[in-house]
Amino acid sequence: MSNEPARALPRARRAVVVWLWLCVLSLLVMIVLGGVVRLTGSGLSITVWEPIVGTLPPLSHADWERVFALYRQSPEFRHVNPTMDLAAFQRIFWPEYLHRLLGRSIGVLVAVPCVYFLVKGYLGRQLVRRLVLLFALGGLQGLIGWLMVASGLVDAPHVSHYRLTLHLGMGFLLFGYAAWLAIEQTLGGFVVTNGWPRLRRSLLGFTALAALTALSGGLVAGLKAGHAFPTFPLMAGAWVPAGLLAMMPVWRNGFDNVITVMFQHRVLGIAVLVFALGLALAARKSGVPRHARVAFDLIVAAVLVQVTLGIATLLMFVPVSVAAAHQGNAALVLGAALYANYALRRWPEHVELPADVRISPSAVPLAT
């Protein structure tokens, strides 16, 4: 295990760090591409799950006709796209195909270098266990994705917004877990056993709120609530729209009522912005080190971009590029929050330690 600072990483650890960040970047692209699939109405174009055979796209006209024939049996074709021809089908096929192909590619990107680095002796035992968990979660995500698609192949010509939210949430979990591993391997550092307890708790609260807001965005997407209320800050001409509690039992409104789902996502988004600004101010007043202040500033920057993208998505009536960027930037907000959590709990090896801060005698588990 190396105690050298991150700016002078040994070759083995540097290789692992680059690989982990490639995994993080791939997962971010996957989240954005998932948004594109949803926004272009491509998610139900492939009606079978073939993890191995499905790696190759249709290569001949006969292949295309076979895949299109399967789609014509789906509720979406019968109820939404009954006049669609093969050329139009091909346009919705490719985003979904690329989404699935990227998912398979990420599995290879995680597994193959992991085996190589393990054989070379670059990985510690604890890091290997974490990487196995990452791979397993990725496999589970593939299954969840198929179950989501399957929900739109029976009767209703759309996927379950519950399963869509679960799929999106698992995507954020994978991204966050991989980002934490990458941050840990990049920065190293020792475990801080005291220091800024109130700020730590507040930051955990912010991270939970940001995650909840991201999940609520899944409900918004699944119910197409952004199309229903393309205005801001008012909804249907009011600050608090009518019909928030129209469903019975009342708890269903937060999950199934388009009005309530849209309203609560806006409220949560504003709360995240206020919370982020308050955290950054508190961090400066608390005297946290520079690397931690930078982390809190990154949170504010990511949240400001996220709010801007969210408002633009509404006012521009949900354009694919802006809405997909909004979904991807939600992952960056969570990533910034994780980095801030790390900065308050792990002391970088090259940063001078204040007299009132105590650390554990053991460093975080690093590649060799």
Coordinates of C-alpha atoms in Angstrom, one line a residue, residues 34-343:
G34 CA -31.0 6.3 -20.9
G35 CA -32.6 9.8 -20.9
V36 CA -32.3 10.0 -24.7
V37 CA -33.9 6.5 -25.0
R38 CA -36.9 7.6 -22.9
L39 CA -37.3 11.1 -24.6
T40 CA -37.2 9.7 -28.1
G41 CA -39.8 7.0 -27.3
S42 CA -37.2 4.3 -28.1
G43 CA -37.4 2.2 -25.0
L44 CA -40.0 -0.4 -26.2
S45 CA -38.5 -0.9 -29.7
I46 CA -36.7 -4.1 -28.7
T47 CA -39.2 -6.5 -27.3
V48 CA -36.9 -9.4 -26.4
W49 CA -34.0 -9.7 -24.0
E50 CA -31.1 -11.5 -25.5
P51 CA -28.0 -10.7 -23.4
I52 CA -25.6 -12.6 -25.7
V53 CA -27.3 -12.9 -29.1
G54 CA -28.6 -9.3 -28.9
T55 CA -25.1 -7.9 -28.9
L56 CA -25.3 -7.7 -32.7
P57 CA -27.8 -5.5 -34.4
P58 CA -29.9 -6.6 -37.5
L59 CA -27.4 -7.1 -40.3
S60 CA -29.8 -7.8 -43.2
H61 CA -33.2 -6.7 -44.5
A62 CA -34.6 -10.0 -43.3
D63 CA -33.2 -9.4 -39.8
W64 CA -34.8 -5.9 -39.8
E65 CA -38.1 -7.4 -40.9
R66 CA -38.0 -10.0 -38.1
V67 CA -37.3 -7.4 -35.4
F68 CA -39.9 -5.1 -36.8
A69 CA -42.5 -7.9 -36.8
L70 CA -41.8 -8.5 -33.1
Y71 CA -42.4 -4.7 -32.4
R72 CA -45.7 -4.8 -34.4
Q73 CA -47.0 -7.2 -31.8
S74 CA -46.4 -4.8 -29.0
P75 CA -49.1 -2.5 -27.4
E76 CA -47.0 0.5 -28.3
F77 CA -47.3 -0.2 -32.0
R78 CA -51.0 -1.1 -31.9
H79 CA -52.0 1.9 -29.8
V80 CA -49.4 4.6 -30.4
N81 CA -47.6 3.9 -33.7
P82 CA -49.9 1.8 -35.9
T83 CA -48.8 3.6 -39.1
M84 CA -45.0 3.3 -38.4
D85 CA -42.9 1.9 -41.3
L86 CA -39.6 0.2 -41.2
A87 CA -37.6 3.4 -41.6
A88 CA -39.3 5.0 -38.7
F89 CA -38.8 1.9 -36.6
Q90 CA -35.1 1.9 -37.3
R91 CA -34.9 5.5 -35.9
I92 CA -36.3 4.4 -32.5
F93 CA -34.4 1.1 -32.6
W94 CA -30.9 2.5 -32.5
P95 CA -31.0 4.5 -29.3
E96 CA -32.3 1.5 -27.4
Y97 CA -29.8 -0.8 -29.0
L98 CA -26.9 1.5 -28.2
H99 CA -28.2 1.8 -24.6
R100 CA -28.2 -2.0 -24.2
L101 CA -24.8 -2.4 -26.0
L102 CA -23.2 0.2 -23.7
G103 CA -24.6 -1.7 -20.7
R104 CA -22.9 -4.9 -21.9
S105 CA -19.7 -2.9 -22.6
I106 CA -19.6 -1.5 -19.1
G107 CA -19.8 -5.0 -17.8
V108 CA -16.7 -5.9 -19.8
L109 CA -15.0 -2.7 -18.8
V110 CA -15.4 -3.6 -15.2
A111 CA -14.7 -7.3 -15.4
V112 CA -11.7 -7.7 -17.8
P113 CA -9.4 -5.1 -16.3
C114 CA -10.4 -6.2 -12.8
V115 CA -9.1 -9.8 -13.6
Y116 CA -6.0 -8.4 -15.2
F117 CA -5.1 -6.1 -12.3
L118 CA -5.9 -8.9 -9.9
V119 CA -3.4 -11.2 -11.7
K120 CA -0.8 -8.5 -11.7
G121 CA -1.3 -8.0 -7.9
Y122 CA -2.5 -4.4 -8.3
L123 CA -5.7 -4.8 -6.2
G124 CA -6.0 -5.3 -2.5
R125 CA -8.5 -7.8 -1.1
Q126 CA -11.0 -5.2 0.1
L127 CA -11.0 -3.4 -3.2
V128 CA -11.6 -6.6 -5.0
R129 CA -14.7 -7.3 -2.9
R130 CA -16.0 -3.8 -3.7
L131 CA -15.4 -4.3 -7.4
V132 CA -17.3 -7.6 -7.3
L133 CA -20.2 -5.8 -5.7
L134 CA -20.1 -3.2 -8.4
F135 CA -20.2 -5.9 -11.1
A136 CA -23.1 -7.6 -9.4
L137 CA -25.1 -4.4 -9.1
G138 CA -24.5 -3.8 -12.8
G139 CA -26.0 -7.2 -13.6
L140 CA -29.0 -6.5 -11.3
Q141 CA -29.4 -3.2 -13.2
G142 CA -29.7 -5.1 -16.5
L143 CA -32.4 -7.3 -15.0
I144 CA -34.3 -4.2 -13.7
G145 CA -34.0 -2.6 -17.1
W146 CA -35.6 -5.6 -18.8
L147 CA -38.4 -5.8 -16.1
M148 CA -39.1 -2.1 -16.8
V149 CA -39.3 -2.7 -20.6
A150 CA -41.5 -5.9 -20.0
S151 CA -44.0 -3.8 -18.1
G152 CA -44.8 -1.9 -21.4
L153 CA -45.2 -5.1 -23.5
V154 CA -48.3 -6.5 -21.9
D155 CA -51.3 -4.2 -22.0
A156 CA -50.3 -0.6 -21.5
P157 CA -48.2 1.0 -24.3
H158 CA -45.8 2.5 -21.8
V159 CA -43.5 1.3 -19.0
S160 CA -44.3 1.4 -15.3
H161 CA -43.2 4.7 -13.8
Y162 CA -42.3 2.8 -10.7
R163 CA -39.9 0.5 -12.5
L164 CA -38.5 3.4 -14.5
T165 CA -37.7 5.2 -11.3
L166 CA -36.1 2.1 -9.8
H167 CA -34.0 1.7 -13.0
L168 CA -32.9 5.3 -12.8
G169 CA -32.2 5.1 -9.1
M170 CA -30.1 2.0 -9.6
G171 CA -28.2 3.9 -12.3
F172 CA -27.5 6.7 -9.8
L173 CA -26.4 4.1 -7.2
L174 CA -24.0 2.5 -9.6
F175 CA -22.5 5.9 -10.6
G176 CA -22.2 7.0 -7.0
Y177 CA -20.6 3.8 -5.9
A178 CA -18.1 3.8 -8.7
A179 CA -17.3 7.5 -8.2
W180 CA -16.7 6.8 -4.5
L181 CA -14.2 4.1 -5.3
A182 CA -12.5 6.3 -7.9
I183 CA -12.3 9.2 -5.5
E184 CA -10.9 7.0 -2.8
Q185 CA -8.2 5.5 -5.0
T186 CA -7.3 8.9 -6.4
L187 CA -6.9 10.8 -3.2
G188 CA -6.1 8.2 -0.6
G189 CA -5.9 9.7 2.8
F190 CA -6.6 8.8 6.4
V191 CA -9.9 8.4 8.2
V192 CA -10.8 11.5 10.2
T193 CA -12.3 10.5 13.6
N194 CA -13.5 13.9 14.7
G195 CA -14.1 17.4 13.2
W196 CA -17.2 19.3 12.1
P197 CA -19.8 16.9 13.3
R198 CA -22.8 19.3 12.6
L199 CA -21.5 20.0 9.1
R200 CA -21.1 16.3 8.4
R201 CA -24.6 15.5 9.5
S202 CA -26.0 18.4 7.4
L203 CA -24.0 17.1 4.4
L204 CA -25.5 13.7 4.8
G205 CA -28.9 15.3 5.0
F206 CA -28.2 17.2 1.8
T207 CA -27.0 14.0 0.0
A208 CA -30.2 12.2 1.0
L209 CA -32.3 15.1 -0.2
A210 CA -30.5 15.3 -3.5
A211 CA -31.0 11.6 -4.0
L212 CA -34.7 11.9 -3.2
T213 CA -35.0 14.7 -5.7
A214 CA -33.3 12.7 -8.4
L215 CA -35.7 9.8 -7.7
S216 CA -38.7 12.1 -7.9
G217 CA -37.4 13.1 -11.3
G218 CA -37.9 9.5 -12.3
L219 CA -41.6 9.8 -11.4
V220 CA -41.8 13.0 -13.4
A221 CA -40.3 11.4 -16.4
G222 CA -42.4 8.3 -16.2
L223 CA -45.6 10.2 -15.9
K224 CA -44.5 12.8 -18.5
A225 CA -45.3 15.5 -16.0
G226 CA -43.0 18.0 -17.7
H227 CA -45.1 18.0 -20.8
A228 CA -48.2 18.6 -18.7
F229 CA -46.9 21.8 -17.0
P230 CA -44.4 23.5 -19.3
T231 CA -44.3 26.7 -17.2
F232 CA -42.2 28.1 -14.3
P233 CA -42.5 29.2 -11.6
L234 CA -46.3 28.9 -11.8
M235 CA -48.2 25.6 -12.5
A236 CA -51.5 26.0 -14.3
G237 CA -51.3 29.7 -13.5
A238 CA -50.9 29.2 -9.7
W239 CA -48.1 28.9 -7.2
V240 CA -49.9 26.0 -5.6
P241 CA -52.0 24.2 -8.3
A242 CA -55.4 22.7 -7.6
G243 CA -55.8 18.9 -7.5
L244 CA -52.7 18.1 -5.4
L245 CA -54.7 15.7 -3.3
A246 CA -57.3 14.5 -5.8
M247 CA -56.5 10.8 -5.5
M248 CA -57.5 8.5 -2.7
P249 CA -55.9 7.2 -0.6
V250 CA -54.0 10.5 -0.2
W251 CA -50.5 8.9 -0.3
R252 CA -51.0 7.9 -3.9
N253 CA -50.9 11.5 -5.0
G254 CA -47.1 11.6 -4.4
F255 CA -46.6 8.7 -6.7
D256 CA -49.4 8.7 -9.3
N257 CA -50.9 12.2 -9.5
V258 CA -49.2 14.1 -12.3
I259 CA -49.9 17.4 -10.6
T260 CA -48.5 16.4 -7.3
V261 CA -45.4 14.6 -8.7
M262 CA -44.5 17.7 -10.7
F263 CA -45.1 20.1 -7.8
Q264 CA -43.1 18.1 -5.3
H265 CA -40.2 17.8 -7.8
R266 CA -40.1 21.6 -8.1
V267 CA -40.3 22.1 -4.4
L268 CA -37.5 19.5 -3.8
G269 CA -35.3 21.1 -6.4
I270 CA -35.6 24.6 -4.8
A271 CA -34.9 23.0 -1.4
V272 CA -31.8 21.4 -2.7
L273 CA -30.6 24.8 -4.1
V274 CA -31.2 26.6 -0.8
F275 CA -29.6 23.7 1.2
A276 CA -26.5 23.8 -1.1
L277 CA -26.0 27.5 -0.6
G278 CA -26.4 27.1 3.1
L279 CA -23.9 24.3 3.2
A280 CA -21.3 26.2 1.3
L281 CA -21.6 29.2 3.6
A282 CA -21.5 27.0 6.7
A283 CA -18.4 25.3 5.4
R284 CA -16.6 28.6 5.0
K285 CA -17.6 29.7 8.5
S286 CA -16.5 26.3 10.0
G287 CA -13.0 26.6 8.9
V288 CA -12.8 23.4 6.9
P289 CA -9.6 23.0 4.8
R290 CA -9.4 24.3 1.3
H291 CA -9.9 20.9 -0.4
A292 CA -13.2 20.6 1.5
R293 CA -14.3 24.1 0.6
V294 CA -13.7 23.4 -3.1
A295 CA -16.0 20.3 -2.7
F296 CA -18.8 22.4 -1.3
D297 CA -18.3 25.0 -4.1
L298 CA -18.6 22.2 -6.6
I299 CA -22.0 21.2 -5.1
V300 CA -23.3 24.8 -5.5
A301 CA -22.1 24.9 -9.1
A302 CA -23.6 21.5 -10.0
V303 CA -27.0 22.5 -8.3
L304 CA -27.1 25.8 -10.1
V305 CA -26.6 24.1 -13.4
Q306 CA -29.2 21.5 -12.5
V307 CA -31.8 24.1 -11.6
T308 CA -31.1 26.0 -14.8
L309 CA -31.4 22.9 -16.9
G310 CA -34.6 21.9 -15.1
I311 CA -36.3 25.2 -15.8
A312 CA -35.1 25.3 -19.4
T313 CA -36.5 21.7 -19.9
L314 CA -39.9 23.0 -18.8
L315 CA -39.9 26.3 -20.7
M316 CA -38.6 24.6 -23.9
F317 CA -41.2 21.9 -23.7
V318 CA -38.8 19.0 -22.9
P319 CA -36.3 19.0 -25.7
V320 CA -34.2 15.8 -25.9
S321 CA -30.8 17.4 -25.5
V322 CA -31.7 19.7 -22.5
A323 CA -33.8 17.1 -20.7
A324 CA -31.1 14.4 -21.1
A325 CA -28.5 16.8 -19.8
H326 CA -30.7 17.5 -16.8
Q327 CA -30.8 13.8 -16.1
G328 CA -27.1 13.4 -16.5
N329 CA -26.3 16.5 -14.3
A330 CA -28.3 15.0 -11.5
A331 CA -25.6 12.3 -11.3
L332 CA -23.0 15.1 -11.1
V333 CA -24.8 16.7 -8.2
L334 CA -24.7 13.4 -6.4
G335 CA -21.1 13.0 -7.3
A336 CA -20.2 16.4 -5.9
A337 CA -22.0 15.6 -2.7
L338 CA -20.1 12.3 -2.4
Y339 CA -16.8 14.1 -2.9
A340 CA -17.7 16.6 -0.2
N341 CA -18.6 13.7 2.2
Y342 CA -15.2 12.2 1.4
A343 CA -13.4 15.5 1.9

